[in-house]
N, CA and C of each residue as an Amber inpcrd file, in Angstrom:
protein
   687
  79.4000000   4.9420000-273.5470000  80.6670000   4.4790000-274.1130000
  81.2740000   5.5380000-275.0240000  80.9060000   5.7980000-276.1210000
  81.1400000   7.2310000-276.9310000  80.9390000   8.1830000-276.3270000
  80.7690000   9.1710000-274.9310000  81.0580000   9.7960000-274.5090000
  82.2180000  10.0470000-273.7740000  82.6320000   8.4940000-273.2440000
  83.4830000   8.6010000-272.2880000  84.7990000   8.4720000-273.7100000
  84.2620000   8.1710000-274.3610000  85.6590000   8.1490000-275.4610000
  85.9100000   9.4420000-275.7590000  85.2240000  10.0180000-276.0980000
  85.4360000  11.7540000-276.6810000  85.5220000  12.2390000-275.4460000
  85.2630000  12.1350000-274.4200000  85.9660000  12.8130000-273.1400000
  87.3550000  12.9310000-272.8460000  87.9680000  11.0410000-273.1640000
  89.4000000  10.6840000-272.8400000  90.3210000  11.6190000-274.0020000
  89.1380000  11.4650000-275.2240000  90.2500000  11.8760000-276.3780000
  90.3080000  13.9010000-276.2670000  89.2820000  14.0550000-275.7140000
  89.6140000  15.9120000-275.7100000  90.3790000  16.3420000-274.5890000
  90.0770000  15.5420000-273.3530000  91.2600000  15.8720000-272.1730000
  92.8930000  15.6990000-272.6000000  92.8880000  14.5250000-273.5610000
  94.4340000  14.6620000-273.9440000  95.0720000  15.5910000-274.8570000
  93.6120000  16.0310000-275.4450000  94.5530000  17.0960000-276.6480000
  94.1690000  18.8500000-275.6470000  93.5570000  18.2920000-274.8430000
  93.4100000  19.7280000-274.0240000  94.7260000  19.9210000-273.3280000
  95.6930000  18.6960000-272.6910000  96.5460000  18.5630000-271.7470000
  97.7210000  18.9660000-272.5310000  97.5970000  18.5810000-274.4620000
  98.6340000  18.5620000-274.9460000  98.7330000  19.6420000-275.7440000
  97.9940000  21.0590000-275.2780000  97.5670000  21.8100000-276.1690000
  98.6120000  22.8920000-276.7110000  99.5040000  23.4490000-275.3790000
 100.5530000  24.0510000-275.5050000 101.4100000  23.5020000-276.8270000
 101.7260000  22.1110000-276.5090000 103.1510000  21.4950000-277.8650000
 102.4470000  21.5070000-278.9180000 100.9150000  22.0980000-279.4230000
 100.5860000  21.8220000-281.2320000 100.1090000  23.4590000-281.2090000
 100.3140000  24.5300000-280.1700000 100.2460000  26.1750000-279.9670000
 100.9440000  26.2310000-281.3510000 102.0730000  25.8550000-281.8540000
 102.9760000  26.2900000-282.7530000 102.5280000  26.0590000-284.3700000
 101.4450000  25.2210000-284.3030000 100.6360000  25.1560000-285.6510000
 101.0720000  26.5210000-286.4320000 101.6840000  26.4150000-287.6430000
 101.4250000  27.8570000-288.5580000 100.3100000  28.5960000-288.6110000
  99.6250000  27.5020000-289.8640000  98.3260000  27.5260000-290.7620000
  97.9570000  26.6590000-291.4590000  96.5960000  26.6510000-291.4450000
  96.3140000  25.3050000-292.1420000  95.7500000  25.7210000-293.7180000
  96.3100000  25.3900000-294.6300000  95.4650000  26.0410000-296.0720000
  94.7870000  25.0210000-296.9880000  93.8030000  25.4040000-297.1440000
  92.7980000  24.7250000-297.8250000  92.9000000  24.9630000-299.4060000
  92.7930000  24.4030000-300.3270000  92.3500000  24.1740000-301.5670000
  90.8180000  24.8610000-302.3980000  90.9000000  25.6660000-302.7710000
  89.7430000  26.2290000-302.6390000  88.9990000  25.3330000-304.0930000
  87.5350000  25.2530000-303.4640000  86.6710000  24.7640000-304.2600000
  84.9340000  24.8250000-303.7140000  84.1570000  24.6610000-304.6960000
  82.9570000  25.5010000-304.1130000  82.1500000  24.0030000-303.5650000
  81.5420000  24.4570000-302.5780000  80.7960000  23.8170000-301.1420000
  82.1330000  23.8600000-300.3940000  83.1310000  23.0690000-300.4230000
  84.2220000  22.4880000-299.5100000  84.9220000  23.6400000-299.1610000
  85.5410000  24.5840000-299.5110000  86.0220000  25.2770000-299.2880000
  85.9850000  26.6620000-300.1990000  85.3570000  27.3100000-299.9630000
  85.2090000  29.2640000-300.7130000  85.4780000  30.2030000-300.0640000
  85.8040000  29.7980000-299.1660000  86.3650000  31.5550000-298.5510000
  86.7970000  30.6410000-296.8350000  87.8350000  31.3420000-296.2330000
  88.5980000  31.1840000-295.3190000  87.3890000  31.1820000-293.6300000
  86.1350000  31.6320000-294.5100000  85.1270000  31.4510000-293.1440000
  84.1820000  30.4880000-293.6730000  83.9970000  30.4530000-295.2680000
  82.9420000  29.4150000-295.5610000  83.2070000  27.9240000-296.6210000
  82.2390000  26.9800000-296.0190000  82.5130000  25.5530000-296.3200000
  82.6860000  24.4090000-295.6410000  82.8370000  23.2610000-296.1120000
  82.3820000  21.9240000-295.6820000  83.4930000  21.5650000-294.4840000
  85.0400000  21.7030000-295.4600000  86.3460000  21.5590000-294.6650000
  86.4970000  23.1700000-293.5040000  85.9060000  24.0540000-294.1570000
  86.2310000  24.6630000-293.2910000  85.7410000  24.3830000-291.7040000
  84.3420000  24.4700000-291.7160000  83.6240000  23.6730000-290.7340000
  84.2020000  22.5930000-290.0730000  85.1220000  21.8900000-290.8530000
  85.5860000  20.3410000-290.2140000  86.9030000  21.1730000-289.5630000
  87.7340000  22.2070000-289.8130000  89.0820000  22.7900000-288.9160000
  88.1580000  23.0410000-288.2670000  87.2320000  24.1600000-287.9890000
  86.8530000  24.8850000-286.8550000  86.6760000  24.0510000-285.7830000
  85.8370000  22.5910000-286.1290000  85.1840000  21.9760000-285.3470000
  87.0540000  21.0050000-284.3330000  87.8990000  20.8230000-285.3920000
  89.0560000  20.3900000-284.3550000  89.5910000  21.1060000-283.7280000
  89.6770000  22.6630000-283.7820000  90.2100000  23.8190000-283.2830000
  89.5000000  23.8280000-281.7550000  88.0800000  23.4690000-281.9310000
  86.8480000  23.5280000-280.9030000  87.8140000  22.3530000-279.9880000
  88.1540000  21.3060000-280.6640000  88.0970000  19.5930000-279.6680000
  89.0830000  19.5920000-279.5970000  90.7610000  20.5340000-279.7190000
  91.7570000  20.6890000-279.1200000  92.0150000  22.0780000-278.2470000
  91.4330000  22.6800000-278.3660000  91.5630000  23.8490000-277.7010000
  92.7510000  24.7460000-278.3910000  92.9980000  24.8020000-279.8110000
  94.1560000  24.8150000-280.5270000  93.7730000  25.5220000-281.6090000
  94.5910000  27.2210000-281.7390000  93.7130000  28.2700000-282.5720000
  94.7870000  28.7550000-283.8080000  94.8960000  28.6740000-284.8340000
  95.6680000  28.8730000-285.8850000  94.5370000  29.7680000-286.9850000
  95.5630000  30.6930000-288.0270000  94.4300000  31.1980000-289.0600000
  94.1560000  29.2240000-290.1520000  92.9460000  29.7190000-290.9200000
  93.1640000  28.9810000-292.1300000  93.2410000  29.5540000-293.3240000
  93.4520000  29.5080000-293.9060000  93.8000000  30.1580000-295.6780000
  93.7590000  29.2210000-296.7000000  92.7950000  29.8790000-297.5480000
  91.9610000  29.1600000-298.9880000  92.5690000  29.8510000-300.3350000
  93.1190000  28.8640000-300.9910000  93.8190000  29.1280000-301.9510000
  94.0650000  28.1560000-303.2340000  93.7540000  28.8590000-304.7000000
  94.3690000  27.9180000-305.2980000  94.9100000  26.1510000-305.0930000
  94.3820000  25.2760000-305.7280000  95.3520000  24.2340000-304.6600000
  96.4180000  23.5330000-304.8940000  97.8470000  24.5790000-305.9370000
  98.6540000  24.4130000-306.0180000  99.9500000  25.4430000-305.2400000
  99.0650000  26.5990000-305.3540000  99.7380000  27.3730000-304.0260000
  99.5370000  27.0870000-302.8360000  98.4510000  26.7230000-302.3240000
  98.0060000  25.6390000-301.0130000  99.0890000  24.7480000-300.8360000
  99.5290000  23.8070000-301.7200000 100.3730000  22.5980000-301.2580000
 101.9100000  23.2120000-301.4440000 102.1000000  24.3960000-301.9910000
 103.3530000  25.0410000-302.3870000 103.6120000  25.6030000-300.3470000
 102.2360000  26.2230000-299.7680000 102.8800000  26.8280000-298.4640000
 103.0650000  25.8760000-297.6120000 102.9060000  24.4280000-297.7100000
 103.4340000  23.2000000-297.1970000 104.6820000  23.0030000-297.6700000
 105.3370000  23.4280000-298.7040000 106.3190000  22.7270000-298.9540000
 107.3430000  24.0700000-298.4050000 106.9590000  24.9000000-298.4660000
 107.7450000  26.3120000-297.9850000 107.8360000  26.6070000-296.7400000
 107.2510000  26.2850000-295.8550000 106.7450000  26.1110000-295.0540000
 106.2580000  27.4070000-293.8680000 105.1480000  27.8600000-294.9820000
 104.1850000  28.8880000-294.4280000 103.3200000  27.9840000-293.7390000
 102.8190000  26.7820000-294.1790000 101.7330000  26.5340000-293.5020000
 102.3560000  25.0740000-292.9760000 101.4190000  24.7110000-291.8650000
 101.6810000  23.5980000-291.5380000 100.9650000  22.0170000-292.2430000
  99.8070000  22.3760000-292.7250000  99.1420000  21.1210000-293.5690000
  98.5320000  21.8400000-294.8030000  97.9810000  21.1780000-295.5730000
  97.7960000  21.1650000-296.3000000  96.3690000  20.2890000-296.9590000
  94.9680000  20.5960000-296.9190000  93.8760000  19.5880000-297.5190000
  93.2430000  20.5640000-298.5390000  92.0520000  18.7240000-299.1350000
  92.4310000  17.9950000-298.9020000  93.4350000  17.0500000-300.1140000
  93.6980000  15.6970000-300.5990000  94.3640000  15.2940000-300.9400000
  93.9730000  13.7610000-301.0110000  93.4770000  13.3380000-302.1370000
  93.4900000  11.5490000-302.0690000  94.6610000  11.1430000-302.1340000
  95.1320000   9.9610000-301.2840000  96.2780000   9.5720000-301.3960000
  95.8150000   7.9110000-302.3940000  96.6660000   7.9880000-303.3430000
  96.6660000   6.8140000-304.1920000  96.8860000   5.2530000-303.7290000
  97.7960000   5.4350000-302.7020000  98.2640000   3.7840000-301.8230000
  99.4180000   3.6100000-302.4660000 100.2060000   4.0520000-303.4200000
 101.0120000   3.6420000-304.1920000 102.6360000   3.8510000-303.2270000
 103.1220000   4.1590000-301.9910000 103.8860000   4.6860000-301.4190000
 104.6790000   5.6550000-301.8560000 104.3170000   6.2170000-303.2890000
 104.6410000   7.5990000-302.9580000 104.1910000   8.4470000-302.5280000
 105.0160000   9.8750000-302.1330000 104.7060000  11.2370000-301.5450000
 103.9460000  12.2120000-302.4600000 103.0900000  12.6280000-302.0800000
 102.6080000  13.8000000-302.8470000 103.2320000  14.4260000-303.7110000
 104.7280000  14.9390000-303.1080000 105.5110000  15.3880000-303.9770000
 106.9170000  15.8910000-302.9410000 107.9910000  15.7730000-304.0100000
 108.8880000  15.7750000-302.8260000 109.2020000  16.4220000-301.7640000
 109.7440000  15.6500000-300.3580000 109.6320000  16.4080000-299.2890000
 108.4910000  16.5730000-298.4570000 106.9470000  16.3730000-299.2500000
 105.1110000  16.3440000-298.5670000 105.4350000  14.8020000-298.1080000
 104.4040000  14.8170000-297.2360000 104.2380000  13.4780000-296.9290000
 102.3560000  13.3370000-296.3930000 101.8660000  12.5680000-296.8800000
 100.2170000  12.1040000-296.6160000 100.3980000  11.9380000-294.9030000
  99.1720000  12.7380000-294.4610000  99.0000000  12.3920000-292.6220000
  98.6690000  11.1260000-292.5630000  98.8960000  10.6680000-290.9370000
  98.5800000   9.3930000-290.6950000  97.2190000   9.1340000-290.4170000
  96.3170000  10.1330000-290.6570000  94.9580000  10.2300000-290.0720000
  93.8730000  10.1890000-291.1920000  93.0970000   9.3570000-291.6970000
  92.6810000   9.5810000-292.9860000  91.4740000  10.5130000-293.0130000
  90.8020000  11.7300000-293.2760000  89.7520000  12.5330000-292.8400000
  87.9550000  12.0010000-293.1510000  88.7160000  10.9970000-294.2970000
  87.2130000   9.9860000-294.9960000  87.7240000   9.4980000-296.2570000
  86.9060000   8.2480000-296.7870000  86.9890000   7.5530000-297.5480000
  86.3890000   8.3210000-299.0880000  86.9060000   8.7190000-299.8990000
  85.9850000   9.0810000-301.0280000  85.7150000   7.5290000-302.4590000
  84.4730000   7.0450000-302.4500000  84.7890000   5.8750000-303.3840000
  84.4960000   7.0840000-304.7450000  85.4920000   6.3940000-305.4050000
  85.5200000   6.2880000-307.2400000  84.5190000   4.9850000-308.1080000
  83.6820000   5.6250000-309.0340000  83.4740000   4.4490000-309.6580000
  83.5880000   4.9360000-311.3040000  83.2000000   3.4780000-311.6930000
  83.3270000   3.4760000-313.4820000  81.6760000   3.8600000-314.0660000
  81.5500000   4.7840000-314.4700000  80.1360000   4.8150000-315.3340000
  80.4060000   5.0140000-316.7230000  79.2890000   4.1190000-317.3470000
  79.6030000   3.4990000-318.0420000  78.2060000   3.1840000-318.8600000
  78.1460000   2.9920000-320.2850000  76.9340000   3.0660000-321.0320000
  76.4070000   1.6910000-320.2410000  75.2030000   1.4850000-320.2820000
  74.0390000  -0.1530000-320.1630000  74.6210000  -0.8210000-320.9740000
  74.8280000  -0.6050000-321.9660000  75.4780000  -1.8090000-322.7820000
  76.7010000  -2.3820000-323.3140000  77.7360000  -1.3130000-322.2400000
  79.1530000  -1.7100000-322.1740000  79.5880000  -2.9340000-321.0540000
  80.0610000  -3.6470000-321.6160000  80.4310000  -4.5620000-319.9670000
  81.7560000  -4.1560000-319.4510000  81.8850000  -3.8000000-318.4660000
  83.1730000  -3.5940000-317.4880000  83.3630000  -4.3200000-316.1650000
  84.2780000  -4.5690000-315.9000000  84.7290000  -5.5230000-315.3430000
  85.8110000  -4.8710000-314.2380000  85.9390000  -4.5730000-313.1730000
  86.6090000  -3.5190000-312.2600000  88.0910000  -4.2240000-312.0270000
  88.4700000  -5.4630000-312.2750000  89.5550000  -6.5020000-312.0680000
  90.4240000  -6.0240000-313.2520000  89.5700000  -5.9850000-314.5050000
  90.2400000  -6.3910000-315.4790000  89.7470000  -5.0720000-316.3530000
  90.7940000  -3.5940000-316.2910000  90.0130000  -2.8590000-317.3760000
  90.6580000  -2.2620000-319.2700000  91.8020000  -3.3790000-319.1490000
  92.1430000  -3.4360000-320.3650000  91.6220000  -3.2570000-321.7360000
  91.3610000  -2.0100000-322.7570000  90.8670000  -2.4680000-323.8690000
  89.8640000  -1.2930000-323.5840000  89.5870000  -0.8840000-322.3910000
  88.7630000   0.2310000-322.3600000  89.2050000   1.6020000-322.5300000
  88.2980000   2.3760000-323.0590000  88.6800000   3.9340000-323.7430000
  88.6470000   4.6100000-321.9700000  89.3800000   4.5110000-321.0150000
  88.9920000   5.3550000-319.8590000  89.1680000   6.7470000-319.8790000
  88.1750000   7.3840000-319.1590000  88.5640000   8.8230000-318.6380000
  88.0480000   9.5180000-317.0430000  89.2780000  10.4780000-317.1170000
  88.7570000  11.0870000-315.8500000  88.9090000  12.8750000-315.8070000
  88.4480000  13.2540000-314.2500000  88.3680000  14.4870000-314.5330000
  89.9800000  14.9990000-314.7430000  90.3980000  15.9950000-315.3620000
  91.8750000  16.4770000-315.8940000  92.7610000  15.8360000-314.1860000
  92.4170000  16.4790000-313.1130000  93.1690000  17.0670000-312.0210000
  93.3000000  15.1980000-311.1480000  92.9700000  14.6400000-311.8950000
  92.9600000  13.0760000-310.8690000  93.7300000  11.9490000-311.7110000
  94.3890000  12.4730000-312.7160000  94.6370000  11.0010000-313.2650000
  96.1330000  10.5530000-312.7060000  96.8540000  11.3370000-311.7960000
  97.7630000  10.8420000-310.9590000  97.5320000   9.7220000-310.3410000
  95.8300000   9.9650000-309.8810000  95.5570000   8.5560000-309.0940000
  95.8840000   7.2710000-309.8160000  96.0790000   7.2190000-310.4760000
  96.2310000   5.8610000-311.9430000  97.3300000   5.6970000-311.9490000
  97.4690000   4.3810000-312.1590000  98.9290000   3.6250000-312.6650000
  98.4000000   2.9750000-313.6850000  97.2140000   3.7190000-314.7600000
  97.3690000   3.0830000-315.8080000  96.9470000   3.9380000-317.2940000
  96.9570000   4.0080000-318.0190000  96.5180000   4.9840000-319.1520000
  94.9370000   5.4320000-319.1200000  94.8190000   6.3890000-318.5700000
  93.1740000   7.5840000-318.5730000  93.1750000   8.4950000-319.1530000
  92.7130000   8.7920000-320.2350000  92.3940000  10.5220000-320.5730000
  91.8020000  11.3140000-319.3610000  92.5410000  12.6170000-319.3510000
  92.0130000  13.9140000-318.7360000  90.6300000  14.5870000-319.2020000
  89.7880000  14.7600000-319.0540000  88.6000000  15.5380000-319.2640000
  88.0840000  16.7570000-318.4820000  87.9650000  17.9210000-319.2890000
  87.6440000  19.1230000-318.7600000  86.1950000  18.9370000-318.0250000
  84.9610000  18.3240000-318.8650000  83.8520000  18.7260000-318.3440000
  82.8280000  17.5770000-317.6660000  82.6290000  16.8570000-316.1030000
  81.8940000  16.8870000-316.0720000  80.5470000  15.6640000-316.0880000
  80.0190000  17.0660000-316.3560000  78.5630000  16.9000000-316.7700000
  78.3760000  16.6220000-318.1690000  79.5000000  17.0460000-319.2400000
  79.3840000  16.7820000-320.9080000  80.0980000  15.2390000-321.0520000
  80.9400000  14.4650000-319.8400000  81.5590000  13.0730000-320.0840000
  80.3870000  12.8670000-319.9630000  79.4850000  12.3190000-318.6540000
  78.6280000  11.9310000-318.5660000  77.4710000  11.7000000-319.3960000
  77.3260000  12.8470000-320.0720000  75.4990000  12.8630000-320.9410000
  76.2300000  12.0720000-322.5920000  77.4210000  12.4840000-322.6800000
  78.1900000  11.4940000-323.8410000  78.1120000   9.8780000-324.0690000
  78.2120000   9.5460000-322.4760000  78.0090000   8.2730000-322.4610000
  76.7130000   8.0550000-322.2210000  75.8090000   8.5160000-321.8180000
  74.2230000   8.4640000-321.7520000  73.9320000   7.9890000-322.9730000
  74.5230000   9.2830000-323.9660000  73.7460000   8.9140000-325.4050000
  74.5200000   7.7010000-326.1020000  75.2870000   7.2070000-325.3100000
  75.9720000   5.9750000-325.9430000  77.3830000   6.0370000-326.3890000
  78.0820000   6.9720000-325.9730000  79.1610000   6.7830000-325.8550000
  79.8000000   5.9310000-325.7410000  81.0300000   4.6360000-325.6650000
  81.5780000   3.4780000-325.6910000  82.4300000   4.1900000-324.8730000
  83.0020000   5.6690000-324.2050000  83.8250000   5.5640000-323.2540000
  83.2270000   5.1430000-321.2160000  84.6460000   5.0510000-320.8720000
  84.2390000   4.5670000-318.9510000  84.6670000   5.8670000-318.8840000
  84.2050000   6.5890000-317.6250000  84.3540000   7.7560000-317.1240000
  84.5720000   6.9020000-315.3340000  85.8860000   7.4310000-314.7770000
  86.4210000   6.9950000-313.7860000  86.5810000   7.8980000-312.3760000
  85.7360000   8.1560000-311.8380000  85.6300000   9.2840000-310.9060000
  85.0160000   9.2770000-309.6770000  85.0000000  10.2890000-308.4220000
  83.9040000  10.5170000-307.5140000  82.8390000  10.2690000-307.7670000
  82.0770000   9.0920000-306.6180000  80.7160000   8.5970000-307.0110000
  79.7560000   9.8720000-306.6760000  80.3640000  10.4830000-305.4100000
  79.2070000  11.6870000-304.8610000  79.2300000  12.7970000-306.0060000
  80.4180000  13.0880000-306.5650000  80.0320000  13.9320000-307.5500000
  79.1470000  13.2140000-308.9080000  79.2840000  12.5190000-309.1650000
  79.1290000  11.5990000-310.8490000  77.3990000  11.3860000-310.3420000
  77.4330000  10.9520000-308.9260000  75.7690000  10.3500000-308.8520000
  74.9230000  11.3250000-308.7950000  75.4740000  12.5490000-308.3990000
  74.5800000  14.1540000-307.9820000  73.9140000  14.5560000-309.8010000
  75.2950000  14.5750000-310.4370000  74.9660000  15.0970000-311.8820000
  74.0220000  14.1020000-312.5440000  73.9420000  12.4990000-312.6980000
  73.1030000  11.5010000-312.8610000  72.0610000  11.9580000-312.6670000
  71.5270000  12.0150000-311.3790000  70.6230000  12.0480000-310.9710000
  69.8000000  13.1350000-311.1980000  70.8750000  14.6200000-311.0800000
  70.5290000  15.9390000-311.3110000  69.7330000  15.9870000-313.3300000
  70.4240000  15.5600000-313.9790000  70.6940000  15.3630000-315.2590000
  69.2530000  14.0510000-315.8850000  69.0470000  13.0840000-314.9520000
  68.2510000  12.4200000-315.4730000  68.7030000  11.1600000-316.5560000
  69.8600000  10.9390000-316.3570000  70.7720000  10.3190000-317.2630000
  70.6640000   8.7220000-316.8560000  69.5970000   8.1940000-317.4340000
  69.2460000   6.7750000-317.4510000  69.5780000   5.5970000-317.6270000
  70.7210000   6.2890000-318.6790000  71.3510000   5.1540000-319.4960000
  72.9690000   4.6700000-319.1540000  73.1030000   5.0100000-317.8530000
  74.3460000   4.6840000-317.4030000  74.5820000   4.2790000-316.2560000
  75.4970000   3.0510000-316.5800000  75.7400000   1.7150000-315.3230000
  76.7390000   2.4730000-314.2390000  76.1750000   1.8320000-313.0600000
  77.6390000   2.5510000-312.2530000  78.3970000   1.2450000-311.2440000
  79.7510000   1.3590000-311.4060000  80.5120000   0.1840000-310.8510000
  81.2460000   0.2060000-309.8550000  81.3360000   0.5340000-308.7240000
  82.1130000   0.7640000-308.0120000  83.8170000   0.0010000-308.3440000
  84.9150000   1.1250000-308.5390000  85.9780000   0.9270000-308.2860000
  86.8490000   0.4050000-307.2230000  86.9940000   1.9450000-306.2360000
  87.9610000   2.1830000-304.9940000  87.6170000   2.9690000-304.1280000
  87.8660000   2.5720000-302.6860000  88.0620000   3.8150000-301.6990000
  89.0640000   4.5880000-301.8390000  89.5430000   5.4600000-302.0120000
  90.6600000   6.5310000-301.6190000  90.7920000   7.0580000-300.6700000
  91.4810000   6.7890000-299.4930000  91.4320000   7.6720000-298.4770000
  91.6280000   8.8920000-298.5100000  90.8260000  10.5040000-297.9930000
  91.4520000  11.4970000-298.5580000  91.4570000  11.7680000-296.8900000
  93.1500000  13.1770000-297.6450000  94.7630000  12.9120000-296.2210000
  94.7150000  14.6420000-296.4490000  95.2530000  14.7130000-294.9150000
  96.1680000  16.2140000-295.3650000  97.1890000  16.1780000-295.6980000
  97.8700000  17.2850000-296.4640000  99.4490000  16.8820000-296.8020000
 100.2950000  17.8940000-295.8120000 101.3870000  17.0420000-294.8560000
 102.4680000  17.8530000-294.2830000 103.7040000  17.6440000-294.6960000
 104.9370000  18.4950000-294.5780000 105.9420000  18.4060000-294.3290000
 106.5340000  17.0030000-294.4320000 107.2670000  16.3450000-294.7030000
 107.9690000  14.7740000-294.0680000 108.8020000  15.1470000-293.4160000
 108.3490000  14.1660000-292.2070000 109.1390000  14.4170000-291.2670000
 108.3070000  15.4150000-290.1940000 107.1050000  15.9130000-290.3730000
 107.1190000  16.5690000-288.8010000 105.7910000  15.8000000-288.0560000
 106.4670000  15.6630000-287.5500000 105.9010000  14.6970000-286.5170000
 104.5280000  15.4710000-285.1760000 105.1290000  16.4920000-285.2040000
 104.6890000  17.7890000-284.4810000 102.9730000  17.4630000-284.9740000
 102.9910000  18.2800000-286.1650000 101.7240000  18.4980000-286.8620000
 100.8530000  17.1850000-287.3690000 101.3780000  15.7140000-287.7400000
 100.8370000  14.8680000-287.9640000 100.0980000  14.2120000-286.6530000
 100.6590000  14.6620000-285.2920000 100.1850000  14.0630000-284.1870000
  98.8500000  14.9630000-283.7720000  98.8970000  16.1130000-283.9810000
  97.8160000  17.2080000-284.2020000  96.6940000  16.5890000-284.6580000
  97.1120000  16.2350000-285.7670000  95.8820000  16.2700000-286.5890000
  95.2850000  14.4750000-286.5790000  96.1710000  13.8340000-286.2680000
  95.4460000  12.4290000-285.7590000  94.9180000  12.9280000-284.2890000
  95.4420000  13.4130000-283.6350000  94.1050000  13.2530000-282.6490000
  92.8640000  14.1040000-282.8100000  93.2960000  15.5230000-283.5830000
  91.9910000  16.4610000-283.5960000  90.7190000  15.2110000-284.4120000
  91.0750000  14.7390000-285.5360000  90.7450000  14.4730000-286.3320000
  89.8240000  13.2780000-285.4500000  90.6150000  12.1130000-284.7460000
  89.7180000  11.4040000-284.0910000  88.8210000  11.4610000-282.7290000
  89.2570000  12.7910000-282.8170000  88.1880000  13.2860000-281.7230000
  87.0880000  13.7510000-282.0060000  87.2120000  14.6100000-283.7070000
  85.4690000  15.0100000-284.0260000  84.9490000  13.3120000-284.8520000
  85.5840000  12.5130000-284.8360000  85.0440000  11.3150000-285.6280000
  84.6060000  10.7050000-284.4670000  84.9380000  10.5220000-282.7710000
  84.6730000   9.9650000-282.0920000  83.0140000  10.3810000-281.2560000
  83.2330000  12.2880000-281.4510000  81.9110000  13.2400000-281.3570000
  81.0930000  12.7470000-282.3110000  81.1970000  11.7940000-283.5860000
  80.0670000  11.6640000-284.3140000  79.2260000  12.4870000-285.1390000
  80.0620000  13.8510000-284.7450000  79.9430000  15.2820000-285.8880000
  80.4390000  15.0570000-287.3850000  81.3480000  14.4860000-287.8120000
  81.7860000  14.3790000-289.0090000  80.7000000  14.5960000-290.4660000
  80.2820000  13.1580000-290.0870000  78.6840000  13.3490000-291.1390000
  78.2570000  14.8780000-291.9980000  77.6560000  15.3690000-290.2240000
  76.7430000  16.7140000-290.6070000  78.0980000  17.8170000-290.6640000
  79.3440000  17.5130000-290.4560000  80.0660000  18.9700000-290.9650000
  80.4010000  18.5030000-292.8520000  80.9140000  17.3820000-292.8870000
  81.2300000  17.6210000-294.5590000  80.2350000  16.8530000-295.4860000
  78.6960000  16.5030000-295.2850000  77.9800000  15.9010000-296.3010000
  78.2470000  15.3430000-297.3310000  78.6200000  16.9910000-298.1010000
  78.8330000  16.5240000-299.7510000  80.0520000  15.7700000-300.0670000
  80.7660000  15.6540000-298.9700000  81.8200000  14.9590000-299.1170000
  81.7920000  12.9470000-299.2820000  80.6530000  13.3290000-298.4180000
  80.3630000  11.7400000-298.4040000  79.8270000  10.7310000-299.4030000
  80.0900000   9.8950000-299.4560000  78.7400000   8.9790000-300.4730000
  77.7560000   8.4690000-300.2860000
């Protein structure tokens, strides 16, 4: 059954390979495991592997990831990852628009001292924080935080703040760290998106099928790990 699916789905992007030839570039966000250099990393691995399951060859380019989403909006490149999209129906930013293809779910949770009670419905009254670069995700008042691994061991030693973030990152340092004394609550899924253009239709159809063709291969997993929870 899953063969004959990833068969149907690579013959069509093989058939349709000529009309997505025109791909720019795809630029990545640089950050270490996921993306460090234009040959190495988690996402990088995940283009190569759709490049493989469309028959469809473009450079990629790792950059900063505000000049990254700047050659989307200029339009050097054609997408742009990756990108949690909030649910809130706005655009990334004007003119971007979130793909229709979601690449994976990243959950967020609340950690939080043992002896704070939090309540994921209701988080009124709480001191929240998150890392600096995410509190867009919020529609509600979070402090920005530079470090980490120093929110975390803060609230270990009893801190009274919630720290609001990636479980795969927050549970690695926990665990790495030895940090005993802190509850963890699951929040939200976030779907994380590439960002294109609004409006091109071209490149969003690209990348929903590349995309469900290595999810249908069952490769996903072992290309982005650390991505997962």
């Amino acid at each position: 059954m899953i063969k004959s699916v990833v068969g149907a789905v690579s013959a069509l992007l093989v058939s349709a390979g000529s009309l997505f030839a025109a791909m720019d570039q795809i630029s990545v966000a640089q950050m270490p495991v996921a993306a460090e250099t234009s040959e190495k990393g988690e996402l990088i691995d995940l283009l190569n592997e759709m490049k493989a399951q469309s028959n469809v060859d473009f450079p990629v380019t790792v950059a900063p990831f505000s000049r990254s989403l700047h050659m989307v909006a200029s339009g050097s490149s054609s997408a742009h990852l990756p990108l949690l999209d909030p649910e809130n129906g706005s655009p990334p930013a004007p003119g971007l628009a979130y793909s229709s293809e979601t690449i994976l779910g990243v959950e967020f949770s609340l950690y939080h001292h043992v002896d704070v009670q939090v309540d994921p419905e209701n988080l009124s009254g709480l001191n929240l924080e998150t890392e600096r670069s995410h509190t867009s995700l919020f529609e509600f008042d979070i402090a920005p935080v530079t470090c980490v691994d120093c929110t975390l061991a803060k609230i270990n030693s009893g801190r009274d703040s919630v720290f609001l973030f990636a479980s795969n990152v927050s549970d690695g340092v926990i665990a790495a760290k030895g940090l005993d004394q802190i509850q963890k609550t699951v929040f939200k899924v976030f779907p994380m998106k590439f960002v294109i253009r609004e409006g091109d239709t071209e490149a969003d159809q690209w990348l929903t099928q590349a995309l469900q063709a290595v999810k249908a291969s069952g490769r996903l997993p072992e290309l982005v790990p650390s991505l997962l929870n």
